[in-house]
Coordinates of N, CA and C in Angstrom, one line a residue:
M87 N -34.6 50.4 40.6 CA -33.5 51.3 40.3 C -32.5 51.3 41.5
A88 N -32.9 51.4 42.7 CA -32.0 51.4 43.9 C -31.2 50.2 43.9
A89 N -31.7 49.0 43.6 CA -30.9 47.8 43.6 C -29.8 47.8 42.7
L90 N -29.9 48.5 41.5 CA -28.8 48.5 40.6 C -27.7 49.3 41.1
W91 N -28.0 50.4 41.9 CA -26.9 51.2 42.4 C -26.2 50.6 43.6
G92 N -26.8 49.5 44.1 CA -26.1 48.8 45.2 C -25.1 47.8 44.7
I93 N -24.9 47.7 43.4 CA -24.0 46.7 42.9 C -22.5 47.0 43.3
V94 N -21.9 46.0 43.7 CA -20.4 46.1 44.0 C -19.8 45.0 43.2
V95 N -18.7 45.4 42.5 CA -18.1 44.4 41.6 C -16.7 44.2 42.1
R96 N -16.3 42.9 42.3 CA -15.0 42.6 42.7 C -14.1 42.3 41.5
L97 N -13.0 43.0 41.4 CA -12.1 42.8 40.3 C -11.0 41.9 40.7
A98 N -11.1 40.7 40.4 CA -10.1 39.7 40.8 C -9.3 39.3 39.6
S99 N -8.5 40.1 39.1 CA -7.8 39.8 37.9 C -6.3 40.1 38.1
P100 N -5.6 39.2 38.7 CA -4.2 39.4 39.0 C -3.3 39.7 37.7
S101 N -3.8 39.2 36.6 CA -3.0 39.5 35.4 C -3.1 40.9 34.8
G102 N -4.0 41.7 35.4 CA -4.3 43.0 34.9 C -5.3 43.1 33.8
R103 N -5.9 42.0 33.5 CA -7.0 42.0 32.4 C -8.3 42.2 33.0
L104 N -9.1 43.1 32.5 CA -10.4 43.4 33.0 C -11.4 42.5 32.2
S105 N -12.3 41.8 32.8 CA -13.2 41.0 32.1 C -14.3 41.8 31.4
Q106 N -14.7 41.2 30.3 CA -15.8 41.8 29.5 C -17.1 42.0 30.3
P107 N -17.4 41.1 31.2 CA -18.6 41.4 32.0 C -18.6 42.7 32.8
F108 N -17.4 43.2 33.2 CA -17.4 44.5 33.9 C -17.8 45.6 33.0
Q109 N -17.3 45.6 31.7 CA -17.6 46.6 30.8 C -19.1 46.5 30.4
T110 N -19.6 45.3 30.3 CA -21.0 45.2 30.0 C -21.9 45.7 31.2
L111 N -21.5 45.4 32.4 CA -22.2 45.9 33.6 C -22.1 47.5 33.6
L112 N -21.0 48.1 33.3 CA -20.9 49.5 33.3 C -21.8 50.1 32.3
N113 N -21.8 49.5 31.1 CA -22.8 50.1 30.1 C -24.2 49.9 30.4
A114 N -24.5 48.8 31.2 CA -25.9 48.6 31.7 C -26.3 49.7 32.7
C115 N -25.3 50.1 33.5 CA -25.5 51.2 34.5 C -25.8 52.5 33.7
I116 N -25.0 52.7 32.7 CA -25.2 53.9 31.9 C -26.7 53.9 31.3
E117 N -27.1 52.8 30.8 CA -28.5 52.7 30.2 C -29.5 52.9 31.3
A118 N -29.3 52.4 32.5 CA -30.3 52.6 33.6 C -30.3 54.0 34.0
A119 N -29.1 54.7 34.0 CA -29.1 56.1 34.4 C -29.8 56.9 33.3
A120 N -29.6 56.6 32.1 CA -30.3 57.3 31.0 C -31.8 57.2 31.2
A121 N -32.3 56.0 31.5 CA -33.8 55.9 31.7 C -34.3 56.8 32.8
E122 N -33.5 56.8 33.9 CA -33.9 57.7 35.0 C -33.8 59.2 34.7
L123 N -32.7 59.5 34.0 CA -32.5 60.9 33.6 C -33.5 61.4 32.6
R124 N -34.2 60.5 31.9 CA -35.3 61.0 31.0 C -36.4 61.5 31.8
R125 N -36.6 60.8 33.0 CA -37.7 61.2 33.8 C -37.4 62.4 34.7
R126 N -36.1 62.4 35.2 CA -35.7 63.4 36.2 C -34.3 63.9 35.7
P127 N -34.3 64.9 34.8 CA -33.0 65.3 34.2 C -32.2 66.1 35.3
L128 N -30.9 66.0 35.1 CA -29.9 66.8 35.9 C -29.3 67.8 35.0
P129 N -28.7 68.9 35.6 CA -28.0 69.8 34.7 C -26.9 69.1 33.9
S130 N -26.5 69.7 32.8 CA -25.4 69.2 32.0 C -24.1 69.0 32.9
F131 N -23.5 67.9 32.7 CA -22.3 67.6 33.5 C -21.2 68.7 33.3
Y132 N -21.1 69.3 32.1 CA -20.1 70.3 31.9 C -20.6 71.7 32.1
G133 N -21.9 71.8 32.5 CA -22.5 73.2 32.8 C -22.1 73.8 34.1
P134 N -22.4 75.0 34.3 CA -22.0 75.7 35.6 C -22.7 75.1 36.8
E135 N -23.9 74.5 36.7 CA -24.5 73.9 37.8 C -23.8 72.7 38.4
C136 N -22.9 72.2 37.6 CA -22.1 71.0 38.0 C -20.7 71.3 38.3
R137 N -20.3 72.6 38.5 CA -18.9 72.9 38.7 C -18.5 72.4 40.1
H138 N -19.4 72.1 41.0 CA -19.0 71.6 42.3 C -18.5 70.1 42.2
I139 N -18.8 69.4 41.2 CA -18.5 68.0 41.1 C -17.0 67.9 40.8
R140 N -16.3 67.0 41.6 CA -14.9 66.8 41.4 C -14.6 65.3 41.3
Y141 N -13.4 65.0 40.7 CA -13.0 63.6 40.6 C -12.3 63.3 42.0
Q142 N -12.7 62.1 42.5 CA -12.1 61.7 43.8 C -12.2 60.1 43.7
P143 N -11.0 59.5 43.9 CA -11.1 58.0 44.0 C -11.9 57.6 45.2
E144 N -12.5 56.4 45.0 CA -13.3 55.9 46.2 C -12.3 55.6 47.3
P145 N -12.8 55.6 48.6 CA -11.9 55.3 49.7 C -11.3 54.0 49.6
W146 N -11.9 53.0 49.0 CA -11.3 51.7 48.9 C -10.7 51.4 47.6
A147 N -10.4 52.4 46.8 CA -9.8 52.2 45.5 C -8.5 51.5 45.7
G148 N -8.2 50.6 44.8 CA -7.0 49.8 44.8 C -7.1 48.6 45.7
Q149 N -8.3 48.4 46.3 CA -8.4 47.3 47.2 C -9.2 46.1 46.5
G150 N -9.5 46.3 45.2 CA -10.2 45.3 44.5 C -11.7 45.3 44.5
V151 N -12.3 46.3 45.2 CA -13.7 46.5 45.2 C -14.1 47.8 44.6
E152 N -15.2 47.8 43.8 CA -15.6 48.9 43.1 C -17.1 49.2 43.3
E153 N -17.5 50.4 43.5 CA -18.9 50.8 43.7 C -19.3 51.7 42.5
F154 N -20.5 51.5 42.0 CA -21.0 52.4 41.0 C -22.0 53.3 41.6
A155 N -21.8 54.6 41.5 CA -22.8 55.6 42.1 C -23.6 56.1 41.0
D156 N -24.9 56.4 41.2 CA -25.8 56.9 40.2 C -25.6 58.4 40.1
P157 N -26.0 59.0 39.0 CA -25.8 60.4 38.8 C -26.3 61.4 39.9
Y158 N -27.4 61.0 40.5 CA -28.0 61.8 41.5 C -27.2 61.9 42.8
T159 N -26.6 60.7 43.1 CA -25.6 60.6 44.3 C -24.4 61.5 44.0
V160 N -23.9 61.3 42.8 CA -22.7 62.1 42.4 C -23.0 63.6 42.5
F161 N -24.1 64.0 41.9 CA -24.5 65.4 41.9 C -24.7 65.9 43.4
E162 N -25.3 65.2 44.2 CA -25.6 65.6 45.6 C -24.3 65.6 46.4
R163 N -23.5 64.6 46.4 CA -22.3 64.6 47.2 C -21.1 65.4 46.6
G164 N -21.2 65.6 45.3 CA -20.2 66.5 44.7 C -18.9 65.8 44.2
W165 N -18.9 64.5 44.2 CA -17.7 63.8 43.7 C -18.0 62.4 43.2
G166 N -17.1 61.9 42.4 CA -17.2 60.6 41.9 C -15.9 60.1 41.3
D167 N -15.7 58.8 41.2 CA -14.5 58.3 40.6 C -14.8 58.2 39.1
C168 N -13.9 57.7 38.3 CA -14.0 57.7 36.9 C -15.3 56.9 36.4
D169 N -15.6 55.8 37.0 CA -16.8 55.1 36.5 C -18.1 55.8 36.9
D170 N -18.1 56.4 38.1 CA -19.3 57.2 38.5 C -19.5 58.4 37.5
L171 N -18.5 59.0 37.1 CA -18.6 60.2 36.2 C -19.0 59.8 34.8
I172 N -18.5 58.6 34.4 CA -18.9 58.0 33.1 C -20.4 57.7 33.1
I173 N -20.9 57.1 34.2 CA -22.3 56.8 34.3 C -23.2 58.1 34.2
F174 N -22.7 59.1 34.9 CA -23.4 60.4 34.9 C -23.4 60.9 33.4
R175 N -22.3 61.1 32.8 CA -22.2 61.7 31.5 C -22.8 60.8 30.4
G176 N -22.5 59.5 30.5 CA -23.1 58.6 29.5 C -24.6 58.6 29.6
G177 N -25.1 58.6 30.8 CA -26.6 58.6 31.0 C -27.2 59.8 30.4
Q178 N -26.5 61.0 30.6 CA -27.0 62.2 30.0 C -27.1 62.1 28.4
L179 N -26.0 61.6 27.8 CA -26.0 61.5 26.4 C -27.1 60.5 25.9
R180 N -27.2 59.4 26.5 CA -28.2 58.4 26.1 C -29.6 58.8 26.3
S181 N -29.8 59.7 27.4 CA -31.1 60.1 27.7 C -31.7 61.0 26.6
V182 N -30.9 61.6 25.8 CA -31.4 62.4 24.7 C -31.2 61.8 23.4
G183 N -30.9 60.5 23.4 CA -30.8 59.7 22.1 C -29.4 59.7 21.5
L184 N -28.4 60.1 22.2 CA -27.0 60.1 21.6 C -26.3 58.9 22.1
P185 N -26.0 57.9 21.2 CA -25.4 56.7 21.7 C -23.9 56.9 22.1
C186 N -23.5 56.1 23.1 CA -22.2 56.2 23.6 C -21.9 54.9 24.4
H187 N -20.6 54.6 24.7 CA -20.3 53.4 25.4 C -19.0 53.7 26.3
A188 N -18.9 53.0 27.3 CA -17.7 53.1 28.2 C -16.5 52.4 27.6
R189 N -15.4 53.0 27.7 CA -14.1 52.4 27.3 C -13.3 52.2 28.6
I190 N -12.8 51.0 28.8 CA -12.0 50.7 30.0 C -10.6 50.5 29.6
L191 N -9.7 51.3 30.2 CA -8.3 51.3 29.9 C -7.5 50.7 31.1
H192 N -6.5 49.8 30.8 CA -5.6 49.3 31.8 C -4.4 50.1 31.7
Q193 N -4.0 50.7 32.9 CA -2.8 51.5 33.0 C -1.7 50.6 33.5
T194 N -0.8 50.2 32.6 CA 0.2 49.2 33.0 C 1.2 49.7 34.0
T195 N 1.5 51.0 34.0 CA 2.5 51.5 35.0 C 2.0 51.4 36.4
T196 N 0.7 51.6 36.6 CA 0.1 51.5 37.9 C -0.7 50.3 38.2
N197 N -1.0 49.5 37.1 CA -1.8 48.3 37.2 C -3.2 48.7 37.7
K198 N -3.7 49.8 37.3 CA -5.1 50.3 37.7 C -5.9 50.5 36.4
Y199 N -7.2 50.6 36.5 CA -8.0 50.8 35.4 C -8.6 52.2 35.4
H200 N -9.0 52.7 34.2 CA -9.6 54.0 34.0 C -10.6 53.9 33.0
T201 N -11.7 54.6 33.1 CA -12.8 54.6 32.1 C -12.9 55.9 31.4
Q202 N -13.2 55.8 30.2 CA -13.6 57.0 29.4 C -14.9 56.7 28.6
L203 N -15.4 57.7 27.9 CA -16.6 57.5 27.2 C -16.4 57.8 25.7
T204 N -16.8 56.9 24.9 CA -16.8 57.1 23.4 C -18.2 57.4 22.9
R205 N -18.3 58.6 22.3 CA -19.6 58.9 21.6 C -19.6 58.2 20.3
D206 N -20.6 57.3 20.2 CA -20.7 56.4 19.0 C -21.0 57.2 17.7
F207 N -21.7 58.3 17.8 CA -22.1 59.1 16.7 C -21.0 59.9 16.0
D208 N -20.0 60.2 16.7 CA -18.8 61.0 16.1 C -17.5 60.4 16.5
R209 N -17.5 59.3 17.3 CA -16.2 58.6 17.7 C -15.3 59.5 18.6
V210 N -15.8 60.6 19.2 CA -15.1 61.4 20.1 C -15.0 60.8 21.4
V211 N -13.9 60.8 22.1 CA -13.7 60.2 23.4 C -13.7 61.4 24.4
E212 N -14.6 61.2 25.4 CA -14.7 62.2 26.5 C -14.1 61.5 27.7
D213 N -13.4 62.3 28.5 CA -12.8 61.9 29.8 C -13.3 62.8 30.9
P214 N -14.5 62.6 31.5 CA -15.0 63.4 32.5 C -14.1 63.6 33.8
S215 N -13.4 62.5 34.1 CA -12.5 62.6 35.2 C -11.3 63.6 35.0
L216 N -10.7 63.5 33.8 CA -9.7 64.4 33.5 C -10.2 65.9 33.4
F217 N -11.4 66.0 32.9 CA -12.1 67.3 32.9 C -12.2 67.9 34.3
C218 N -12.6 67.1 35.3 CA -12.8 67.5 36.7 C -11.4 67.8 37.3
L219 N -10.4 67.0 37.0 CA -9.1 67.3 37.5 C -8.6 68.6 37.0
Y220 N -8.8 68.9 35.7 CA -8.3 70.1 35.1 C -9.1 71.3 35.7
R221 N -10.4 71.1 35.9 CA -11.2 72.2 36.5 C -10.7 72.5 38.0
Q222 N -10.4 71.4 38.7 CA -9.9 71.6 40.1 C -8.6 72.3 40.2
N223 N -7.7 72.0 39.3 CA -6.3 72.5 39.4 C -5.7 72.7 38.0
P224 N -6.1 73.8 37.4 CA -5.7 74.0 36.0 C -4.2 74.2 35.8
D225 N -3.5 74.7 36.8 CA -2.0 74.9 36.8 C -1.3 73.5 36.7
Q226 N -1.8 72.6 37.4 CA -1.2 71.2 37.4 C -1.4 70.5 36.1
Y227 N -2.4 70.9 35.4 CA -2.7 70.2 34.1 C -2.5 71.1 32.9
Q228 N -1.7 72.1 33.0 CA -1.4 73.0 31.9 C -0.7 72.2 30.7
R229 N 0.0 71.2 31.1 CA 0.7 70.5 30.0 C -0.2 69.7 29.1
I230 N -1.4 69.6 29.5 CA -2.4 68.9 28.7 C -3.2 69.9 27.9
R231 N -3.0 69.9 26.6 CA -3.6 70.9 25.7 C -5.1 70.8 25.7
R232 N -5.6 69.6 25.7 CA -7.0 69.4 25.5 C -7.4 68.3 26.5
P233 N -7.8 68.7 27.8 CA -8.1 67.7 28.8 C -9.3 66.8 28.4
C234 N -10.2 67.2 27.6 CA -11.3 66.3 27.1 C -12.0 67.0 26.0
H235 N -12.7 66.3 25.3 CA -13.5 67.0 24.2 C -14.8 67.5 24.8
F236 N -15.1 68.8 24.6 CA -16.3 69.3 25.2 C -17.5 68.8 24.5
P237 N -18.6 68.7 25.2 CA -19.8 68.0 24.7 C -20.6 68.9 23.8
L238 N -21.6 68.2 23.3 CA -22.6 68.9 22.5 C -23.7 69.5 23.4
L239 N -23.9 68.9 24.5 CA -24.9 69.4 25.5 C -24.4 70.2 26.6

C-alpha cells in the first residue's frame, strides 16, 4: 500500500492533452483506497468530522509533477488538491460498493487540469475540491448555486 502512495506522475504534455494512463492510474489509486477503507474506514468526506479538510494546491503545482496522497494523509494533514480529494471520496464510495470513476478536465484558459468524480450508478458528478472551497469561503462562491452534488453517504 505504501508504495502506491509514493507514486509521482510527470505530466509532460505541452499540447494540453492528458494521457489516458494518468486517468487509469488515478482510478487505480481510488480502488486501492477503497480496499484500505474497507479495513479502516474514515468519517464521510462530507460529514462534520472532515470539516477541517480544505482544498490546497500542492506546493509544486504547475511545475509538471503530481503527487497522489492517500485518504489517511489527507485526513491527518487536513488538505489535499483535487486528485487527492477524489481519491478520498472515490475510495469511500467504492468501499461500500458504489461504483464511480475520476473525470479529468482540461481548463483551456489556464492550461491546467482538474478532476471530478462521476458516480456510475446515478451519473451525478461530485466536485470535492469545489465543495471544500465553498466551505472555506462561502461568500466568494455565492455565485455558484450548487457547488457540488451532496452525497448519499
